[in-house]
Coordinates of C-alpha atoms in Angstrom, one line a residue:
Chain A
M237 CA -9.5 1.7 1.3
G238 CA -9.5 -0.7 -1.5
R239 CA -11.6 -0.3 -4.7
V240 CA -13.9 -3.1 -5.6
A241 CA -13.7 -4.0 -9.2
D242 CA -16.9 -4.6 -11.1
P243 CA -16.8 -8.3 -12.1
G244 CA -18.9 -7.6 -15.2
G245 CA -16.5 -5.0 -16.6
P246 CA -12.8 -5.5 -16.1
G247 CA -11.0 -2.3 -15.0
V248 CA -14.2 -0.5 -14.0
A249 CA -14.4 0.5 -10.4
L250 CA -17.8 0.6 -8.5
P251 CA -18.6 3.9 -6.7
P252 CA -16.8 4.6 -3.4
T253 CA -19.8 3.8 -1.3
V254 CA -19.4 0.2 -2.3
G255 CA -15.9 0.3 -0.9
A256 CA -17.0 -0.8 2.6
L257 CA -13.9 -2.9 2.9
H258 CA -10.8 -1.6 4.7
V259 CA -7.6 -3.5 4.2
R260 CA -4.8 -3.5 6.8
G261 CA -1.5 -5.3 6.8
G262 CA -0.2 -7.6 4.1
V263 CA 2.4 -6.8 1.5
A264 CA 1.2 -3.2 1.2
G265 CA 0.5 -2.7 5.0
T266 CA 2.2 -0.3 7.4
R267 CA 4.6 -3.0 8.6
A268 CA 5.4 -3.9 5.0
T269 CA 5.8 -0.2 4.2
L270 CA 8.2 0.2 7.2
E271 CA 10.1 -2.9 6.0
S272 CA 10.3 -1.4 2.5
I273 CA 11.6 1.9 3.9
A274 CA 14.2 -0.1 6.0
A275 CA 15.2 -1.9 2.9
A276 CA 15.6 1.3 1.0
A277 CA 17.7 2.7 3.9
V278 CA 20.0 -0.4 3.6
R279 CA 20.4 0.3 -0.2
A280 CA 21.1 3.9 0.5
D281 CA 23.8 2.9 3.0
R282 CA 25.5 0.6 0.5
A283 CA 25.4 3.4 -2.1
V284 CA 27.2 5.7 0.5
R285 CA 29.9 3.1 0.9
S286 CA 30.3 2.7 -2.8
L287 CA 30.5 6.4 -3.3
A288 CA 33.1 6.7 -0.5
A289 CA 35.2 4.0 -2.3
A290 CA 34.9 5.9 -5.6
A291 CA 35.9 9.2 -4.0
S292 CA 39.0 7.6 -2.5
C293 CA 40.0 6.2 -5.9
V294 CA 39.5 9.6 -7.5
R295 CA 41.6 11.5 -4.9
R296 CA 44.4 9.0 -5.2
A297 CA 44.4 9.3 -9.0
A298 CA 44.3 13.2 -8.8
A299 CA 47.3 13.2 -6.5
H300 CA 49.4 11.0 -8.8
P301 CA 52.7 12.7 -9.8
W302 CA 53.3 12.8 -13.6
P303 CA 56.7 12.7 -15.2
A304 CA 57.9 15.9 -16.8
A305 CA 57.4 14.3 -20.2
A306 CA 53.7 14.2 -19.6
H307 CA 53.5 17.3 -17.5
D308 CA 50.8 19.2 -19.5
A309 CA 48.7 16.1 -20.2
G310 CA 49.0 14.9 -16.6
H311 CA 48.1 18.3 -15.4
A312 CA 45.0 18.3 -17.5
A313 CA 44.1 14.9 -16.2
A314 CA 44.6 15.9 -12.6
A315 CA 42.5 19.0 -13.1
A316 CA 39.7 16.9 -14.6
L317 CA 39.9 14.5 -11.7
A318 CA 39.8 17.3 -9.2
Q319 CA 36.6 18.6 -10.9
V320 CA 35.0 15.2 -10.4
D321 CA 35.3 15.5 -6.7
R322 CA 34.7 19.1 -6.2
G323 CA 31.7 21.5 -5.9
D324 CA 28.0 21.1 -5.1
S325 CA 27.6 18.5 -7.9
G326 CA 30.8 16.7 -7.2
L327 CA 31.3 13.2 -6.0
A328 CA 31.9 14.3 -2.4
A329 CA 28.6 16.2 -2.4
C330 CA 26.7 13.3 -3.9
A331 CA 28.1 11.0 -1.2
D332 CA 26.9 13.5 1.5
R333 CA 23.4 13.5 -0.1
A334 CA 23.2 9.7 -0.1
A335 CA 24.3 9.6 3.5
A336 CA 21.7 12.1 4.5
L337 CA 19.1 10.0 2.6
S338 CA 20.1 6.9 4.4
V339 CA 20.0 8.6 7.8
A340 CA 16.6 10.1 7.1
L341 CA 15.1 6.8 6.0
G342 CA 16.4 5.0 9.1
T343 CA 15.2 7.7 11.4
A344 CA 11.7 7.6 9.8
V345 CA 11.4 3.9 10.4
R346 CA 12.5 4.2 14.1
T347 CA 10.4 7.2 14.8
Y348 CA 7.2 5.6 13.3
E349 CA 7.8 2.4 15.1
D350 CA 8.3 4.1 18.4
A351 CA 5.3 6.4 18.1
D352 CA 3.0 3.7 16.9
R353 CA 4.1 1.3 19.7
L354 CA 4.0 4.0 22.4
A355 CA 0.6 5.4 21.6
R356 CA -1.2 2.0 21.6
A357 CA 0.8 0.8 24.6
R358 CA -0.2 3.8 26.7
V359 CA -3.9 3.4 25.9
E360 CA -3.8 -0.4 26.6
A361 CA -2.0 0.2 29.9
I362 CA -4.7 2.7 31.0
M363 CA -7.4 0.2 30.2
V364 CA -5.6 -2.8 31.9
V365 CA -4.7 -0.9 35.1
G366 CA -8.0 0.9 35.2
G367 CA -9.9 -2.4 34.8
A368 CA -7.8 -4.2 37.5
R369 CA -8.1 -1.4 40.0
T370 CA -11.9 -1.2 39.5
G371 CA -12.1 -4.9 40.0
E372 CA -10.2 -4.7 43.2
L373 CA -12.7 -2.2 44.7
G374 CA -15.1 -5.0 45.5
P375 CA -18.9 -5.0 45.5
K376 CA -19.2 -1.8 47.5
G377 CA -16.9 0.0 45.2
W378 CA -18.7 -1.3 42.1
A379 CA -22.0 -0.2 43.5
L380 CA -20.7 3.3 44.1
L381 CA -19.2 3.4 40.6
A382 CA -22.5 2.1 39.2
L383 CA -24.4 4.9 41.0
L384 CA -22.0 7.6 39.7
G385 CA -22.0 6.1 36.3
G386 CA -25.7 5.8 36.2
R387 CA -26.1 9.5 37.1
A388 CA -23.6 10.4 34.4
L389 CA -25.5 8.2 31.8
T390 CA -28.8 9.8 32.9
S391 CA -27.4 13.3 32.3
M392 CA -26.0 12.3 29.0
A393 CA -29.3 10.7 28.0
T394 CA -31.1 13.9 28.9
Y395 CA -28.8 16.0 26.8
V396 CA -29.2 13.6 23.9
V397 CA -33.0 13.7 24.0
A398 CA -33.0 17.5 24.4
L399 CA -30.7 17.8 21.3
R400 CA -32.9 15.4 19.4
A401 CA -35.9 17.4 20.4
V402 CA -34.4 20.5 18.8
R403 CA -33.5 18.4 15.7
C404 CA -37.1 17.3 15.4
S405 CA -38.6 20.8 16.0
P406 CA -40.2 22.6 13.0
G407 CA -38.4 26.0 13.5
I408 CA -35.2 27.4 12.2
A409 CA -33.2 25.7 14.9
G410 CA -34.6 22.4 13.8
V411 CA -33.7 23.0 10.2
L412 CA -30.2 23.9 11.1
A413 CA -29.8 21.0 13.5
R414 CA -31.0 18.6 10.7
Q415 CA -28.2 19.9 8.5
A416 CA -25.6 18.7 11.0
P417 CA -23.2 16.0 9.6
D418 CA -23.3 12.5 10.9
L419 CA -21.0 12.4 13.9
S420 CA -21.1 8.6 14.4
G421 CA -17.7 8.3 12.7
L422 CA -15.9 10.1 15.5
P423 CA -13.7 7.9 17.7
G424 CA -14.8 6.4 21.0
V425 CA -17.4 8.0 23.1
A426 CA -17.7 11.0 20.9
G427 CA -18.8 8.9 18.0
W428 CA -21.2 7.0 20.2
L429 CA -22.9 10.1 21.5
G430 CA -22.5 12.0 18.2
G431 CA -24.3 9.2 16.4
A432 CA -27.0 9.2 19.0
V433 CA -27.7 12.9 18.4
T434 CA -27.3 13.2 14.7
T435 CA -28.6 9.9 13.2
G436 CA -32.1 8.5 12.8
D437 CA -35.5 10.2 13.1
G438 CA -37.6 10.7 16.2
L439 CA -37.0 11.8 19.7
L440 CA -35.1 8.8 20.8
P441 CA -32.0 7.3 19.1
D442 CA -32.6 4.0 17.2
G443 CA -30.2 2.3 19.6
L444 CA -26.7 3.1 20.8
G445 CA -25.4 -0.3 19.7
V446 CA -22.3 -1.8 21.2
P447 CA -18.8 -0.6 20.7
Y448 CA -16.8 -2.2 17.9
G449 CA -13.4 -2.0 16.4
D450 CA -10.8 -0.4 18.5
D451 CA -13.4 0.5 21.1
A452 CA -14.4 -3.1 21.5
E453 CA -10.8 -4.3 21.8
L454 CA -10.1 -1.7 24.5
T455 CA -13.3 -2.6 26.3
I456 CA -12.4 -6.2 26.3
L457 CA -9.0 -5.4 27.8
W458 CA -10.7 -3.4 30.5
A459 CA -13.3 -6.1 31.2
A460 CA -10.8 -8.9 31.4
S461 CA -8.6 -6.9 33.7
F462 CA -11.7 -6.1 35.8
A463 CA -12.5 -9.7 36.1
L464 CA -9.0 -10.6 37.1
G465 CA -8.9 -7.8 39.6
A466 CA -12.1 -8.9 41.1
M467 CA -11.0 -12.5 41.6
P468 CA -9.6 -13.5 45.0
G469 CA -5.9 -12.8 45.4
L470 CA -3.7 -10.1 44.0
W471 CA -3.4 -9.8 40.2
R472 CA -0.5 -7.8 38.9
P473 CA -1.6 -6.1 35.7
N474 CA 0.3 -7.3 32.7
G475 CA 0.0 -7.2 28.9
R476 CA -2.1 -10.4 28.5
P477 CA -5.2 -10.1 30.7
V478 CA -7.4 -11.8 28.1
E479 CA -5.1 -14.8 27.8
E480 CA -4.7 -15.1 31.6
L481 CA -8.5 -14.9 32.3
A482 CA -9.1 -17.6 29.7
A483 CA -6.5 -19.8 31.4
R484 CA -8.1 -19.3 34.8
L485 CA -11.6 -20.0 33.4
T486 CA -10.3 -23.1 31.6
L487 CA -8.8 -24.4 34.9
T488 CA -12.1 -23.6 36.7
G489 CA -14.0 -25.5 34.1
H490 CA -11.9 -28.6 34.5
V491 CA -12.2 -28.4 38.3
A492 CA -15.9 -27.9 38.2
A493 CA -16.3 -30.9 35.8
R494 CA -14.5 -33.1 38.3
I495 CA -16.4 -31.8 41.3
L496 CA -19.7 -32.4 39.5
G497 CA -18.6 -35.9 38.7
L498 CA -18.8 -35.5 34.9
P499 CA -17.4 -38.5 33.1
E500 CA -13.9 -38.5 31.6
R501 CA -14.1 -38.1 27.9
Q502 CA -11.9 -38.9 24.9
L503 CA -11.7 -37.2 21.6
V504 CA -13.1 -39.2 18.6
V505 CA -12.5 -38.2 15.0
A506 CA -14.7 -40.4 12.7
P507 CA -14.8 -40.2 8.9
L508 CA -18.3 -39.9 7.6
V509 CA -19.2 -42.4 4.9
G510 CA -21.9 -42.4 2.2
G511 CA -23.8 -39.2 1.5
S512 CA -26.5 -37.8 -0.6
G513 CA -25.5 -34.2 -1.4
R514 CA -22.8 -31.7 -1.1
R515 CA -23.9 -28.8 1.0
S516 CA -27.4 -28.6 2.2
G517 CA -29.1 -28.4 5.5
G518 CA -29.2 -31.8 7.1
G519 CA -27.1 -33.3 4.4
S520 CA -24.5 -35.8 5.5
G521 CA -20.9 -36.0 4.4
G522 CA -18.7 -38.6 2.9
R523 CA -16.4 -39.3 0.1
R524 CA -17.8 -38.0 -3.2
P525 CA -15.0 -38.0 -5.8
G526 CA -15.4 -35.9 -8.9
E527 CA -18.8 -34.4 -8.1
E528 CA -17.8 -31.1 -6.6
R529 CA -16.5 -27.9 -8.1
A530 CA -13.1 -26.9 -7.1
P531 CA -13.0 -23.7 -5.0
Q532 CA -11.8 -20.7 -7.0
G533 CA -11.4 -17.9 -4.5
V534 CA -11.8 -16.8 -0.9
G535 CA -15.6 -16.7 -1.4
D536 CA -15.8 -20.4 -2.3
V537 CA -13.4 -21.3 0.5
V538 CA -15.4 -19.5 3.2
A539 CA -18.7 -20.8 1.8
Q540 CA -17.4 -24.3 2.3
V541 CA -16.7 -23.5 5.9
A542 CA -20.1 -22.0 6.3
A543 CA -21.8 -25.1 4.9
L544 CA -20.1 -27.3 7.5
G545 CA -21.7 -25.2 10.1
D546 CA -25.1 -26.4 8.8
E547 CA -24.2 -30.1 9.3
P548 CA -26.2 -31.8 12.0
Q549 CA -23.1 -32.8 13.9
P550 CA -19.7 -31.1 14.5
T551 CA -17.9 -31.7 11.3
I552 CA -14.6 -30.7 9.7
A553 CA -13.6 -31.3 6.1
V554 CA -10.4 -32.2 4.3
Q555 CA -10.6 -31.6 0.6
R556 CA -8.1 -33.0 -1.9
L557 CA -7.5 -31.2 -5.1
D558 CA -5.8 -33.3 -7.8
H559 CA -4.5 -31.0 -10.5
A560 CA -4.0 -31.8 -14.2
D561 CA -0.2 -31.6 -13.9
G562 CA -0.2 -34.4 -11.5
T563 CA 0.3 -32.3 -8.3
R564 CA -2.0 -32.4 -5.4
S565 CA -3.1 -29.8 -2.8
W566 CA -5.5 -29.6 0.1
V567 CA -8.1 -27.4 1.6
V568 CA -9.0 -28.0 5.3
S569 CA -12.2 -26.4 6.5
V570 CA -13.2 -25.9 10.2
P571 CA -16.5 -24.3 11.3
G572 CA -17.1 -22.3 14.4
T573 CA -18.5 -22.7 17.9
R574 CA -21.6 -24.9 18.2
S575 CA -22.0 -25.1 21.9
M576 CA -21.7 -22.7 24.9
D577 CA -20.6 -25.6 27.2
L578 CA -17.8 -24.7 29.6
L579 CA -17.4 -28.1 31.1
G580 CA -16.0 -30.1 28.3
G581 CA -19.1 -31.9 27.1
E582 CA -19.7 -34.0 24.1
N583 CA -19.3 -31.3 21.5
P584 CA -15.7 -30.2 21.2
M585 CA -16.7 -27.1 19.2
D586 CA -17.6 -25.4 22.5
N587 CA -16.5 -22.7 24.9
T588 CA -14.1 -25.1 26.6
T589 CA -12.1 -25.1 23.4
N590 CA -12.5 -21.4 22.9
L591 CA -11.0 -20.7 26.3
A592 CA -8.2 -23.1 25.8
L593 CA -7.3 -21.6 22.4
M594 CA -7.3 -18.1 23.9
A595 CA -5.2 -19.2 26.8
G596 CA -2.7 -20.9 24.5
L597 CA -3.5 -24.3 26.1
P598 CA -3.9 -27.6 24.3
D599 CA -7.4 -28.0 22.9
D600 CA -9.4 -30.8 21.3
M601 CA -10.3 -29.2 18.0
T602 CA -6.6 -28.5 17.0
E603 CA -5.9 -32.2 17.8
A604 CA -9.0 -33.3 15.8
V605 CA -8.0 -31.4 12.7
E606 CA -4.4 -32.7 12.8
V607 CA -5.8 -36.3 13.1
A608 CA -8.2 -35.7 10.2
M609 CA -5.4 -34.4 8.0
L610 CA -3.2 -37.4 8.8
R611 CA -6.1 -39.8 8.2
A612 CA -6.9 -38.1 4.9
G613 CA -3.4 -38.7 3.7
V614 CA -2.1 -35.1 3.4
G615 CA 1.4 -35.4 2.1
P616 CA 4.2 -33.5 3.8
D617 CA 5.1 -31.6 0.7
E618 CA 1.6 -31.0 -0.7
P619 CA 0.4 -27.4 -0.4
V620 CA -2.3 -26.9 2.2
L621 CA -4.8 -24.1 2.7
L622 CA -6.5 -23.9 6.2
A623 CA -9.7 -22.1 6.6
G624 CA -12.0 -21.5 9.6
H625 CA -14.8 -19.4 10.9
S626 CA -14.8 -18.0 14.5
Q627 CA -13.3 -20.8 16.7
G628 CA -12.3 -22.6 13.5
G629 CA -10.2 -19.7 12.5
M630 CA -8.3 -19.8 15.8
V631 CA -7.8 -23.6 15.3
V632 CA -6.4 -23.2 11.8
T633 CA -4.1 -20.3 12.9
R634 CA -2.7 -22.4 15.7
L635 CA -2.2 -25.3 13.3
A636 CA -0.4 -23.1 10.8
A637 CA 2.3 -22.7 13.5
S638 CA 2.2 -26.1 15.1
L639 CA 2.2 -28.1 11.9
Q640 CA 5.4 -26.5 10.6
G641 CA 7.6 -29.3 9.6
T642 CA 4.7 -31.8 9.4
F643 CA 2.8 -30.3 6.5
D644 CA 3.3 -27.6 3.9
I645 CA 0.9 -25.0 5.1
D646 CA 0.9 -22.2 2.5
A647 CA -2.1 -20.1 3.5
V648 CA -4.7 -19.5 6.2
V649 CA -8.1 -17.8 5.9
T650 CA -10.0 -16.8 9.0
A651 CA -13.4 -15.3 9.2
G652 CA -14.7 -13.6 12.4
S653 CA -11.8 -15.0 14.5
P654 CA -9.9 -13.5 17.4
V655 CA -6.4 -14.3 16.3
S656 CA -4.4 -11.2 17.1
S657 CA -2.1 -12.8 19.6
M658 CA -1.6 -16.0 17.6
P659 CA 1.6 -16.0 15.6
V660 CA 1.6 -16.9 11.9
P661 CA 4.9 -18.2 10.7
D662 CA 6.9 -16.5 7.9
G663 CA 6.1 -18.4 4.8
V664 CA 2.4 -18.7 5.6
A665 CA 0.2 -16.1 4.1
A666 CA -2.9 -15.2 6.2
L667 CA -6.1 -13.4 5.3
H668 CA -8.3 -12.4 8.2
L669 CA -11.8 -11.3 7.5
E670 CA -13.7 -9.2 10.1
H671 CA -16.9 -7.3 10.3
A672 CA -16.5 -4.0 12.0
Q673 CA -19.7 -4.6 14.1
D674 CA -18.6 -8.2 15.0
A675 CA -17.2 -8.2 18.6
V676 CA -15.8 -11.7 18.3
P677 CA -12.6 -10.8 16.4
A678 CA -12.0 -8.1 19.1
L679 CA -12.1 -10.7 22.0
E680 CA -8.4 -10.7 22.4
G681 CA -8.3 -7.0 23.0
R682 CA -5.9 -6.1 20.2
P683 CA -6.0 -5.6 16.5
N684 CA -4.3 -8.1 14.2
P685 CA -0.6 -7.5 13.7
D686 CA 0.2 -5.4 10.7
A687 CA 2.6 -7.9 9.2
A688 CA 3.7 -8.4 5.6
N689 CA 2.2 -12.0 5.6
R690 CA -1.0 -11.1 7.5
T691 CA -3.7 -9.1 5.7
T692 CA -6.8 -8.1 7.6
V693 CA -9.9 -7.0 5.7
V694 CA -12.6 -5.3 7.8
R695 CA -16.1 -4.8 6.3
D696 CA -18.3 -2.1 7.8
L697 CA -21.8 -3.4 7.7
H698 CA -23.4 0.0 8.5
L699 CA -23.1 1.3 5.0
P700 CA -26.2 1.5 2.9
P701 CA -27.2 -1.6 1.0
E702 CA -24.9 -2.3 -1.9
T703 CA -25.4 -4.0 -5.2
F704 CA -23.0 -6.5 -6.3
A705 CA -23.3 -8.6 -9.4
G706 CA -26.9 -7.8 -9.6
A707 CA -27.8 -9.0 -6.1
T708 CA -28.8 -6.7 -3.4
L709 CA -27.0 -7.4 -0.2
G710 CA -28.6 -6.2 3.0
T711 CA -26.0 -4.6 5.2
Q712 CA -28.0 -3.3 8.1
P713 CA -27.4 -5.7 10.9
D714 CA -30.6 -6.4 12.9
D715 CA -28.7 -7.6 15.9
L716 CA -25.3 -9.0 16.8
I717 CA -25.7 -12.5 15.6
P718 CA -26.0 -12.0 11.8
V719 CA -22.8 -9.9 11.9
H720 CA -20.9 -13.0 13.1
E721 CA -22.7 -15.6 10.9
A722 CA -20.5 -17.7 8.7
W723 CA -22.7 -17.1 5.7
R724 CA -22.4 -13.4 6.2
Y725 CA -18.6 -13.8 6.1
A726 CA -19.0 -15.9 2.9
E727 CA -20.7 -12.9 1.4
T728 CA -17.8 -10.7 2.5
A729 CA -15.3 -13.1 1.2
A730 CA -17.0 -13.0 -2.2
L731 CA -16.6 -9.2 -2.1
V732 CA -12.9 -9.6 -1.3
D733 CA -12.5 -11.8 -4.4
G734 CA -13.2 -8.7 -6.5
L735 CA -11.1 -6.3 -4.4
D736 CA -8.3 -4.6 -6.2
D737 CA -5.9 -4.0 -3.4
P738 CA -2.1 -4.8 -3.4
S739 CA -2.2 -6.7 -0.1
V740 CA -5.2 -8.7 -1.1
R741 CA -3.6 -9.4 -4.5
G742 CA -0.5 -10.6 -2.7
F743 CA -2.6 -13.1 -0.7
R744 CA -4.5 -14.1 -3.8
E745 CA -1.3 -15.2 -5.5
V746 CA -0.5 -17.6 -2.7
L747 CA -4.1 -18.8 -2.5
N748 CA -4.1 -19.5 -6.3
G749 CA -1.0 -21.5 -5.8
V750 CA -2.9 -23.9 -3.6
L751 CA -6.3 -23.9 -5.4
G752 CA -4.9 -23.9 -8.9
D753 CA -7.0 -22.8 -11.9
G754 CA -10.3 -24.3 -10.7
T755 CA -10.1 -27.4 -12.8
A756 CA -8.8 -29.7 -10.2
R757 CA -10.6 -33.0 -9.5
V758 CA -12.1 -32.7 -6.0
T759 CA -12.5 -35.3 -3.3
T760 CA -13.8 -34.2 0.1
Q761 CA -13.7 -36.3 3.2
E762 CA -15.7 -35.1 6.2
Y763 CA -15.0 -36.1 9.7
A764 CA -17.4 -35.9 12.7
V765 CA -15.7 -34.9 15.9
A766 CA -16.9 -35.6 19.4
R767 CA -15.8 -36.1 23.0
L768 CA -17.2 -39.4 24.1
P769 CA -17.1 -40.9 27.6
V770 CA -14.1 -43.2 28.0
Q771 CA -16.5 -46.1 28.5
G772 CA -19.3 -44.6 26.6
P773 CA -21.7 -45.5 23.8
D774 CA -20.9 -46.7 20.4
P775 CA -19.0 -43.9 18.5
A776 CA -21.1 -44.6 15.4
R777 CA -24.1 -43.1 17.2
L778 CA -22.9 -39.6 17.3
K779 CA -25.4 -36.9 18.4
T780 CA -25.0 -33.2 18.8
R781 CA -26.0 -31.0 21.7
G782 CA -27.6 -27.7 20.9
G783 CA -25.0 -24.9 20.5
Chain B
M68 CA 53.0 3.5 -9.2
D69 CA 53.3 3.3 -13.0
D70 CA 51.3 5.6 -15.1
G71 CA 48.7 3.0 -16.0
G72 CA 47.7 3.0 -12.4
V73 CA 45.8 6.2 -12.7
A74 CA 43.6 4.7 -15.4
R75 CA 43.0 1.7 -13.2
L76 CA 42.0 3.9 -10.3
C77 CA 39.6 5.7 -12.6
A78 CA 38.1 2.4 -13.7
A79 CA 37.7 1.3 -10.1
A80 CA 36.0 4.6 -9.3
L81 CA 33.6 4.1 -12.2
A82 CA 32.8 0.6 -11.1
A83 CA 32.0 1.9 -7.6
L84 CA 29.9 4.7 -9.0
S85 CA 28.0 2.1 -11.0
D86 CA 27.4 0.0 -7.9
A87 CA 26.1 3.1 -6.0
R88 CA 23.7 3.9 -8.8
S89 CA 22.4 0.3 -8.9
E90 CA 21.8 0.4 -5.1
L91 CA 19.9 3.7 -5.4
V92 CA 17.8 2.4 -8.3
A93 CA 17.0 -0.8 -6.3
G94 CA 16.1 1.3 -3.2
A95 CA 13.7 3.4 -5.3
G96 CA 11.9 0.3 -6.5
V97 CA 10.7 -1.0 -3.1
E98 CA 7.0 -1.3 -2.5
W99 CA 6.1 2.1 -0.9
Q100 CA 3.2 4.3 -1.7
G101 CA 2.2 7.8 -0.7
S102 CA 3.5 11.4 -0.8
A103 CA 6.6 10.6 1.3
A104 CA 7.5 7.8 -1.1
E105 CA 7.1 10.3 -4.0
R106 CA 9.4 12.8 -2.3
Y107 CA 11.9 10.0 -1.7
R108 CA 11.9 9.0 -5.3
D109 CA 12.4 12.6 -6.4
V110 CA 15.4 12.9 -4.2
V111 CA 16.8 9.6 -5.6
E112 CA 16.2 10.8 -9.1
D113 CA 18.1 14.1 -8.5
L114 CA 20.9 12.2 -6.9
L115 CA 21.1 9.7 -9.9
A116 CA 21.2 12.6 -12.3
A117 CA 24.0 14.2 -10.4
L118 CA 25.9 10.9 -10.3
A119 CA 25.4 10.6 -14.1
R120 CA 27.1 13.9 -14.5
V121 CA 29.9 12.8 -12.2
T122 CA 30.3 9.6 -14.2
R123 CA 30.7 11.6 -17.5
R124 CA 33.3 13.9 -15.9
L125 CA 35.2 10.9 -14.6
E126 CA 35.1 9.2 -17.9
H127 CA 36.5 12.3 -19.5
A128 CA 39.2 12.5 -16.8
R129 CA 40.1 8.8 -17.4
G130 CA 40.5 9.5 -21.1
L131 CA 42.9 12.4 -20.3
A132 CA 44.8 10.2 -17.8
A133 CA 45.1 7.5 -20.5
E134 CA 46.5 10.1 -23.0
A135 CA 48.9 11.4 -20.3
A136 CA 50.1 7.9 -19.7
R137 CA 50.7 7.3 -23.4
T138 CA 52.7 10.6 -23.5
A139 CA 54.7 9.7 -20.5
V140 CA 55.7 6.3 -22.0
A141 CA 56.4 7.8 -25.5
G142 CA 58.1 10.9 -24.1
P143 CA 58.2 14.3 -25.9
A144 CA 58.9 13.9 -29.6
G145 CA 62.6 12.9 -30.3
T146 CA 63.6 12.6 -26.7
A147 CA 62.4 9.2 -25.8
G148 CA 65.1 7.3 -23.9
A149 CA 67.6 10.2 -23.9
G150 CA 68.8 11.0 -20.4
G151 CA 66.7 10.6 -17.3
A152 CA 63.2 11.9 -17.1
S153 CA 62.5 14.3 -14.3
W154 CA 59.3 14.0 -12.3
A155 CA 57.1 16.9 -11.7
G156 CA 54.0 16.9 -9.6

């Protein structure tokens, strides 16, 4: 758990309750730790070889025959050389200790990797196969399971209410029950039920909420496998049910659009010109050189993404930073889903794109951002930071890989995005922001990889309200939507800016290499994106559909 | 092998010892936190201390070997070059 540094007092840490941020991965993550241990094992192995070479030299020297003229002196030298190699503190013993160290380090790495992989793989396999078999049962089987499940839930609910009644009672039993610790932190169903019994006031729990974190990921795997099992035909469970379901739904959407006679559409990426303000609701974009403040941290970057979500039409932004030393860098911002459309309508920031991204199929938004970057004049050697919220995060993560060789992508920031199965190339540093209660990042059914170049920061929004820089931040989510909002992630990103964690510091170094010292001259070009009918209306009259 | 060879072997051993110590120091400097990392560094520290003692003994032995080599070349006092020298192990 990282400590959050107080911005008003360097070196002063805020109380632990403010540490609602959990950091995983990055240069200090488990994978990086394992890589460090492996590197140490290599060093120890080299030390063993060097010690073996030294021992060989010493033995040969000790066995050297001396002439009679130097008998006494030679004997003394030989005796001294023999002492070097002998005994518990001799060279041979040191070589054995180094060898044992090398073996122990290598074994530790292999054991941890195997255990970690095996534990997670077993649980995932259970969820995938269980979901598929349940899906294959068909409607009668589902009805039977629902009946049995309903009876089990009713029993559990009865116990929960009974225990809460004891908790609310005035007697000694009630007093003792109210002293029970909060059990909502237990894993899985135990935490779910434990929280229902031990938290809140009143006879009924405040709400069981929805599973999140690991529970959400496993639930997603089960649900995707269930859906595939329920579909006509035999589905063989494999390790990628979410991707496969997304691919089938994408194909279904295309077929449905043709059957319904929906028009063929082409992607349009149009630069916005003119403009009357930077980031305000309803404000329009355009080229405004020199009027903006350069972003200075993750908070500013994510805030720029959030502001794009407030634009009246689907918009992406390519921001040029001209630094005092004559160099140039870029920040590309991509907001999230704006439309639930599954049939490839006018708004490309829709579920059609979401499904294509999750399935690993070509999508319109990835193409749109690449076109925008080319039109903006991003140079092949100029550092680029890509940032996105939700779908936008998936788009920029995909671009980080696909644009290798075209642009110099140095860093990626995602907020609330399911990117666990999307690779991030070596040489690109990624920061993934998630909210523990946000189910969207869990939609791929797996946590983000624990890689040295991928840092995931998860904020738990269930902690008490916290004070940061004098502002009170409400952290009790009213429902699911605010936990996924871009502005909520901008708030989290601002917290991360003050986080004193080695992995976050590692990312920050790369980020600052793109953003500079905050004095760059800023020019932002915004682009509207749309799918217009091939023989449709004038692209200048772009309009959005409700998302 | 001439008598200078022993000193050269000792020098080679000292160089290899120095390499080994450098590798262990580099290994102890990797990014790794926690109680296991502390135990690892303790082990490396002990090993480095032992290798430092070995190095001192080896340097002493090299000095003795160099002295023996000079004696072998000069011979016992007054007998240098007279008759053949006999070799003893």
